[in-house]
XYZ file of N, CA, C and O in Angstrom:
496
model
N 99.465 -8.058 41.920
C 98.138 -8.431 42.364
C 98.113 -9.866 42.871
O 97.538 -10.151 43.900
N 98.761 -10.787 42.131
C 98.746 -12.181 42.551
C 99.492 -12.348 43.862
O 99.026 -13.015 44.770
N 100.672 -11.710 44.012
C 101.430 -11.819 45.255
C 100.613 -11.327 46.436
O 100.651 -11.905 47.514
N 99.879 -10.247 46.251
C 99.046 -9.728 47.328
C 97.932 -10.709 47.688
O 97.580 -10.856 48.853
N 97.384 -11.390 46.706
C 96.289 -12.317 46.989
C 96.780 -13.574 47.700
O 96.030 -14.187 48.446
N 98.048 -13.959 47.493
C 98.584 -15.119 48.198
C 98.530 -14.891 49.700
O 98.224 -15.800 50.471
N 98.781 -13.666 50.142
C 98.722 -13.357 51.563
C 97.290 -13.473 52.107
O 97.106 -13.653 53.307
N 96.314 -13.412 51.233
C 94.924 -13.534 51.663
C 94.458 -14.982 51.754
O 93.393 -15.257 52.291
N 95.248 -15.927 51.233
C 94.828 -17.325 51.222
C 94.457 -17.816 52.614
O 93.483 -18.538 52.783
N 95.241 -17.434 53.604
C 94.949 -17.887 54.959
C 93.638 -17.299 55.471
O 92.902 -17.966 56.188
N 93.327 -16.081 55.088
C 92.049 -15.489 55.471
C 90.896 -16.216 54.790
O 89.778 -16.190 55.282
N 91.184 -16.861 53.655
C 90.174 -17.613 52.931
C 90.160 -19.073 53.371
O 89.638 -19.938 52.686
N 90.786 -19.372 54.531
C 90.779 -20.698 55.179
C 91.641 -21.735 54.472
O 91.408 -22.929 54.611
N 92.663 -21.341 53.727
C 93.612 -22.284 53.143
C 94.741 -22.511 54.138
O 95.283 -21.553 54.681
N 95.092 -23.754 54.354
C 96.198 -24.068 55.241
C 97.484 -24.129 54.423
O 97.697 -25.060 53.650
N 98.329 -23.154 54.588
C 99.577 -23.057 53.832
C 100.688 -23.712 54.637
O 100.841 -23.442 55.823
N 101.478 -24.571 53.969
C 102.613 -25.185 54.641
C 103.635 -24.104 54.940
O 103.925 -23.253 54.104
N 104.208 -24.152 56.119
C 105.197 -23.145 56.519
C 106.505 -23.821 56.902
O 106.513 -24.962 57.360
N 107.597 -23.104 56.750
C 108.893 -23.605 57.197
C 108.948 -23.556 58.713
O 108.225 -22.804 59.354
N 109.812 -24.362 59.314
C 109.885 -24.437 60.778
C 110.429 -23.170 61.423
O 109.936 -22.734 62.439
N 111.465 -22.586 60.879
C 112.078 -21.432 61.545
C 112.211 -20.304 60.538
O 112.479 -20.562 59.379
N 112.043 -19.086 60.903
C 111.642 -18.570 62.201
C 110.141 -18.338 62.300
O 109.695 -17.677 63.232
N 109.368 -18.862 61.360
C 107.941 -18.525 61.307
C 107.111 -19.202 62.397
O 106.074 -18.696 62.770
N 107.558 -20.357 62.909
C 106.743 -21.105 63.869
C 107.301 -20.961 65.278
O 108.508 -20.989 65.488
N 106.420 -20.823 66.250
C 106.817 -20.666 67.648
C 105.960 -21.567 68.523
O 104.842 -21.911 68.168
N 106.495 -21.937 69.668
C 105.696 -22.712 70.608
C 104.850 -21.753 71.433
O 105.181 -20.582 71.578
N 103.754 -22.257 71.943
C 102.870 -21.418 72.754
C 102.828 -21.954 74.177
O 103.089 -23.140 74.426
N 102.493 -21.097 75.125
C 102.375 -21.509 76.526
C 101.209 -22.480 76.697
O 101.233 -23.366 77.537
N 100.208 -22.332 75.861
C 99.013 -23.167 75.965
C 99.315 -24.614 75.575
O 98.798 -25.555 76.156
N 100.149 -24.793 74.554
C 100.506 -26.128 74.080
C 101.978 -26.135 73.690
O 102.308 -25.957 72.523
N 102.879 -26.368 74.654
C 104.321 -26.286 74.383
C 104.823 -27.277 73.343
O 105.822 -27.025 72.688
N 104.128 -28.401 73.165
C 104.594 -29.379 72.181
C 104.172 -29.027 70.755
O 104.760 -29.503 69.798
N 103.153 -28.202 70.610
C 102.667 -27.819 69.283
C 103.265 -26.484 68.875
O 103.510 -25.623 69.713
N 103.495 -26.342 67.594
C 104.020 -25.081 67.089
C 102.929 -24.342 66.336
O 102.141 -24.938 65.620
N 102.897 -23.050 66.526
C 101.949 -22.193 65.822
C 102.759 -21.337 64.861
O 103.727 -20.696 65.265
N 102.370 -21.337 63.619
C 103.107 -20.581 62.612
C 102.438 -19.240 62.366
O 101.211 -19.147 62.338
N 103.271 -18.238 62.180
C 102.733 -16.912 61.880
C 102.110 -16.912 60.490
O 102.532 -17.637 59.596
N 101.114 -16.070 60.311
C 100.483 -15.906 59.000
C 101.483 -15.278 58.033
O 102.430 -14.606 58.442
N 101.286 -15.499 56.759
C 102.179 -14.925 55.752
C 102.252 -13.412 55.875
O 103.322 -12.819 55.772
N 101.112 -12.774 56.110
C 101.097 -11.312 56.207
C 101.841 -10.803 57.435
O 102.221 -9.655 57.498
N 102.068 -11.705 58.426
C 102.796 -11.339 59.644
C 104.242 -11.814 59.612
O 104.912 -11.832 60.637
N 104.719 -12.220 58.453
C 106.113 -12.628 58.323
C 106.342 -14.122 58.244
O 107.487 -14.563 58.225
N 105.291 -14.913 58.199
C 105.451 -16.355 58.049
C 106.073 -16.688 56.704
O 105.885 -15.968 55.723
N 106.836 -17.774 56.651
C 107.528 -18.183 55.425
C 106.919 -19.480 54.902
O 106.929 -20.501 55.591
N 106.384 -19.478 53.670
C 105.772 -20.691 53.130
C 106.815 -21.693 52.643
O 107.922 -21.317 52.279
N 106.444 -22.963 52.642
C 107.260 -23.993 52.014
C 107.077 -23.832 50.516
O 105.954 -23.709 50.025
N 108.173 -23.836 49.777
C 108.107 -23.649 48.327
C 108.465 -24.938 47.606
O 109.319 -25.686 48.048
N 107.809 -25.180 46.495
C 108.152 -26.323 45.643
C 108.668 -25.813 44.310
O 108.521 -26.443 43.286
N 109.266 -24.664 44.339
C 109.804 -23.995 43.160
C 109.916 -22.521 43.480
O 109.575 -22.081 44.583
N 110.394 -21.759 42.525
C 110.597 -20.336 42.788
C 109.289 -19.612 43.081
O 109.227 -18.727 43.927
N 108.210 -19.975 42.388
C 106.947 -19.248 42.517
C 105.843 -20.069 43.173
O 104.787 -19.551 43.500
N 106.037 -21.356 43.357
C 104.983 -22.247 43.842
C 105.071 -22.404 45.360
O 106.126 -22.703 45.890
N 103.966 -22.208 46.066
C 103.922 -22.490 47.497
C 102.998 -23.674 47.722
O 102.105 -23.945 46.918
N 103.225 -24.381 48.815
C 102.450 -25.576 49.117
C 101.231 -25.216 49.969
O 101.353 -24.549 50.986
N 100.068 -25.651 49.513
C 98.825 -25.442 50.241
C 98.241 -26.814 50.528
O 98.104 -27.641 49.625
N 97.910 -27.062 51.774
C 97.433 -28.367 52.201
C 96.061 -28.672 51.615
O 95.062 -28.093 52.014
N 96.020 -29.608 50.665
C 94.754 -30.105 50.138
C 93.968 -29.147 49.268
O 92.810 -29.375 48.985
N 94.561 -28.056 48.839
C 93.822 -27.075 48.050
C 94.538 -26.793 46.731
O 95.749 -26.814 46.660
N 93.778 -26.529 45.716
C 94.320 -26.024 44.471
C 94.023 -24.532 44.436
O 92.876 -24.118 44.412
N 95.063 -23.723 44.477
C 94.821 -22.287 44.581
C 94.450 -21.647 43.246
O 94.054 -20.507 43.202
N 94.529 -22.393 42.154
C 94.101 -21.848 40.865
C 92.628 -21.428 40.933
O 92.252 -20.353 40.485
N 91.797 -22.266 41.526
C 90.370 -21.957 41.632
C 90.123 -20.806 42.598
O 89.229 -19.989 42.396
N 90.924 -20.733 43.650
C 90.762 -19.664 44.629
C 91.097 -18.317 44.010
O 90.357 -17.342 44.153
N 92.215 -18.265 43.281
C 92.620 -17.013 42.625
C 91.617 -16.640 41.538
O 91.271 -15.472 41.379
N 91.139 -17.626 40.791
C 90.153 -17.353 39.740
C 88.874 -16.766 40.318
O 88.313 -15.811 39.770
N 88.428 -17.309 41.435
C 87.206 -16.803 42.069
C 87.413 -15.373 42.569
O 86.544 -14.515 42.413
N 88.585 -15.109 43.148
C 88.890 -13.755 43.619
C 88.952 -12.775 42.445
O 88.476 -11.641 42.536
N 89.521 -13.199 41.323
C 89.593 -12.335 40.138
C 88.204 -12.040 39.583
O 87.913 -10.914 39.188
N 87.343 -13.050 39.573
C 85.980 -12.849 39.088
C 85.236 -11.830 39.929
O 84.511 -10.986 39.416
N 85.426 -11.909 41.250
C 84.769 -10.946 42.135
C 85.344 -9.552 41.971
O 84.623 -8.561 41.989
N 86.669 -9.467 41.806
C 87.330 -8.156 41.711
C 87.068 -7.478 40.373
O 86.825 -6.273 40.319
N 87.107 -8.241 39.280
C 86.978 -7.656 37.948
C 85.552 -7.658 37.422
O 85.208 -6.840 36.582
N 84.741 -8.598 37.868
C 83.395 -8.745 37.335
C 83.401 -9.690 36.149
O 84.306 -9.638 35.316
N 82.426 -10.551 36.069
C 82.369 -11.559 35.005
C 82.329 -10.954 33.606
O 82.818 -11.548 32.659
N 81.768 -9.751 33.482
C 81.690 -9.131 32.151
C 83.067 -8.713 31.628
O 83.233 -8.463 30.438
N 84.072 -8.658 32.505
C 85.424 -8.266 32.098
C 86.389 -9.440 31.997
O 87.583 -9.237 31.828
N 85.878 -10.652 32.094
C 86.728 -11.841 32.018
C 86.370 -12.620 30.765
O 85.203 -12.896 30.504
N 87.400 -12.950 29.996
C 87.210 -13.775 28.806
C 88.014 -15.047 29.001
O 89.227 -15.007 29.182
N 87.326 -16.188 28.947
C 87.975 -17.468 29.172
C 88.045 -18.268 27.886
O 87.250 -18.085 26.974
N 89.033 -19.145 27.829
C 89.228 -20.094 26.739
C 89.505 -19.412 25.404
O 88.908 -19.735 24.383
N 90.404 -18.446 25.448
C 90.892 -17.803 24.232
C 92.360 -18.147 24.073
O 93.117 -18.127 25.049
N 92.766 -18.471 22.878
C 94.149 -18.809 22.586
C 94.785 -17.652 21.829
O 94.307 -17.269 20.754
N 95.836 -17.070 22.399
C 96.555 -15.970 21.747
C 97.545 -16.581 20.761
O 98.363 -17.422 21.128
N 97.464 -16.156 19.511
C 98.318 -16.736 18.475
C 99.275 -15.727 17.846
O 100.189 -16.111 17.118
N 99.067 -14.430 18.134
C 99.932 -13.424 17.515
C 100.028 -12.194 18.419
O 99.014 -11.696 18.890
N 101.258 -11.740 18.647
C 101.457 -10.492 19.383
C 101.580 -9.359 18.373
O 102.218 -9.504 17.331
N 100.983 -8.237 18.680
C 100.973 -7.081 17.781
C 101.957 -6.043 18.314
O 101.830 -5.603 19.456
N 102.915 -5.663 17.473
C 103.914 -4.670 17.873
C 103.382 -3.254 17.704
O 102.538 -2.987 16.843
N 103.906 -2.355 18.509
C 103.580 -0.932 18.431
C 104.121 -0.385 17.107
O 105.254 -0.686 16.731
N 103.326 0.408 16.396
C 103.774 0.923 15.101
C 104.936 1.905 15.240
O 105.738 2.048 14.323
N 105.056 2.582 16.385
C 106.145 3.545 16.583
C 107.387 2.916 17.207
O 108.478 3.472 17.101
N 107.243 1.790 17.878
C 108.365 1.120 18.519
C 108.209 -0.389 18.325
O 107.463 -1.047 19.044
N 108.893 -0.954 17.342
C 108.712 -2.375 17.034
C 109.167 -3.333 18.145
O 108.854 -4.516 18.107
N 109.877 -2.828 19.155
C 110.290 -3.685 20.263
C 109.233 -3.730 21.366
O 109.383 -4.454 22.336
N 108.172 -2.962 21.215
C 107.115 -2.875 22.239
C 105.854 -3.592 21.753
O 105.430 -3.421 20.616
N 105.242 -4.374 22.627
C 104.007 -5.084 22.287
C 102.823 -4.173 22.599
O 102.714 -3.635 23.690
N 101.952 -4.002 21.623
C 100.805 -3.109 21.784
C 99.482 -3.866 21.886
O 98.451 -3.272 22.153
N 99.524 -5.168 21.668
C 98.293 -5.940 21.742
C 98.517 -7.385 21.345
O 99.647 -7.841 21.195
N 97.403 -8.093 21.154
C 97.468 -9.504 20.801
C 96.240 -9.897 20.000
O 95.191 -9.258 20.103
N 96.384 -10.936 19.204
C 95.272 -11.478 18.422
C 95.112 -12.948 18.783
O 96.098 -13.647 19.039
N 93.873 -13.392 18.837
C 93.625 -14.775 19.177
C 92.239 -15.210 18.777
O 91.525 -14.473 18.078
N 91.864 -16.396 19.209
C 90.538 -16.920 18.887
C 90.009 -17.740 20.055
O 90.754 -18.209 20.902
N 88.692 -17.897 20.060
C 88.025 -18.683 21.088
C 88.182 -20.161 20.766
O 88.072 -20.565 19.615
N 88.428 -20.958 21.794
C 88.521 -22.402 21.591
C 87.150 -23.075 21.664
O 87.037 -24.261 21.398
N 86.121 -22.304 22.008
C 84.773 -22.858 22.140
C 83.779 -22.307 21.123
O 82.797 -22.941 20.808
N 84.032 -21.080 20.663
C 83.095 -20.433 19.744
C 83.843 -19.986 18.493
O 85.050 -19.942 18.469
N 83.101 -19.628 17.486
C 83.687 -19.150 16.236
C 83.929 -17.648 16.354
O 83.221 -16.843 15.730
N 84.930 -17.247 17.164
C 85.210 -15.833 17.408
C 86.706 -15.564 17.307
O 87.523 -16.360 17.768
N 87.026 -14.434 16.735
C 88.399 -13.931 16.697
C 88.418 -12.671 17.553
O 87.490 -11.866 17.498
N 89.484 -12.492 18.343
C 89.580 -11.323 19.209
C 90.899 -10.589 18.955
O 91.908 -11.197 18.635
N 90.828 -9.267 19.080
C 92.010 -8.410 19.026
C 92.016 -7.613 20.326
O 91.037 -6.955 20.666
N 93.120 -7.694 21.049
C 93.272 -6.957 22.299
C 94.269 -5.823 22.093
O 95.356 -6.042 21.552
N 93.893 -4.613 22.497
C 94.817 -3.481 22.532
C 95.227 -3.292 23.987
O 94.419 -3.471 24.890
N 96.498 -2.918 24.188
C 96.965 -2.794 25.563
C 97.975 -1.665 25.712
O 98.723 -1.367 24.793
N 97.958 -1.034 26.884
C 98.972 -0.036 27.219
C 100.224 -0.728 27.751
O 101.325 -0.226 27.593
N 100.048 -1.856 28.415
C 101.170 -2.617 28.962
C 100.841 -4.104 28.903
O 99.686 -4.491 29.026
N 101.852 -4.913 28.701
C 101.694 -6.360 28.622
C 102.668 -6.994 29.611
O 103.833 -6.640 29.657
N 102.190 -7.939 30.407
C 103.065 -8.756 31.263
C 103.232 -10.079 30.554
O 102.273 -10.823 30.410
N 104.425 -10.331 30.075
C 104.660 -11.547 29.318
C 105.691 -12.384 30.065
O 106.749 -11.890 30.434
N 105.412 -13.686 30.300
C 106.373 -14.492 31.050
C 107.645 -14.716 30.241
O 107.585 -14.855 29.019
N 108.789 -14.759 30.912
C 110.037 -15.026 30.207
C 110.083 -16.470 29.736
O 109.379 -17.320 30.260
N 110.928 -16.728 28.752
C 111.093 -18.085 28.256
C 111.694 -18.968 29.346
O 112.565 -18.536 30.085
N 111.196 -20.171 29.456
C 111.693 -21.111 30.454
C 112.439 -22.225 29.754
O 111.925 -22.815 28.803
N 113.640 -22.468 30.209
C 114.457 -23.513 29.571
C 114.169 -24.878 30.158
O 113.693 -25.058 31.204
């Protein structure tokens, strides 16, 4: 979902830095200026890491958050919760079945049940 939304950044008026070749081409209208293809058309972004792309003057965290709010609806988004314990599946102890956490703003404890969990790998 996130990778797909990155391709929409340009449609949302974000200027993404692009590599010079082969994404950028000169035009007959302005031979000295280069026009870069959009990401969805094969343009290649400048990267500042394996997953990070450079966006001119924009923080894409807010852009992605706004898109998620529109797609999921505010009633399905829970913010400022800290997960402190992963819950294993009772039939398969190597599988994560949920998580437990608490709100950092309110006096609330939450338990999440899940069919699948995307968990980031450890970073050295």
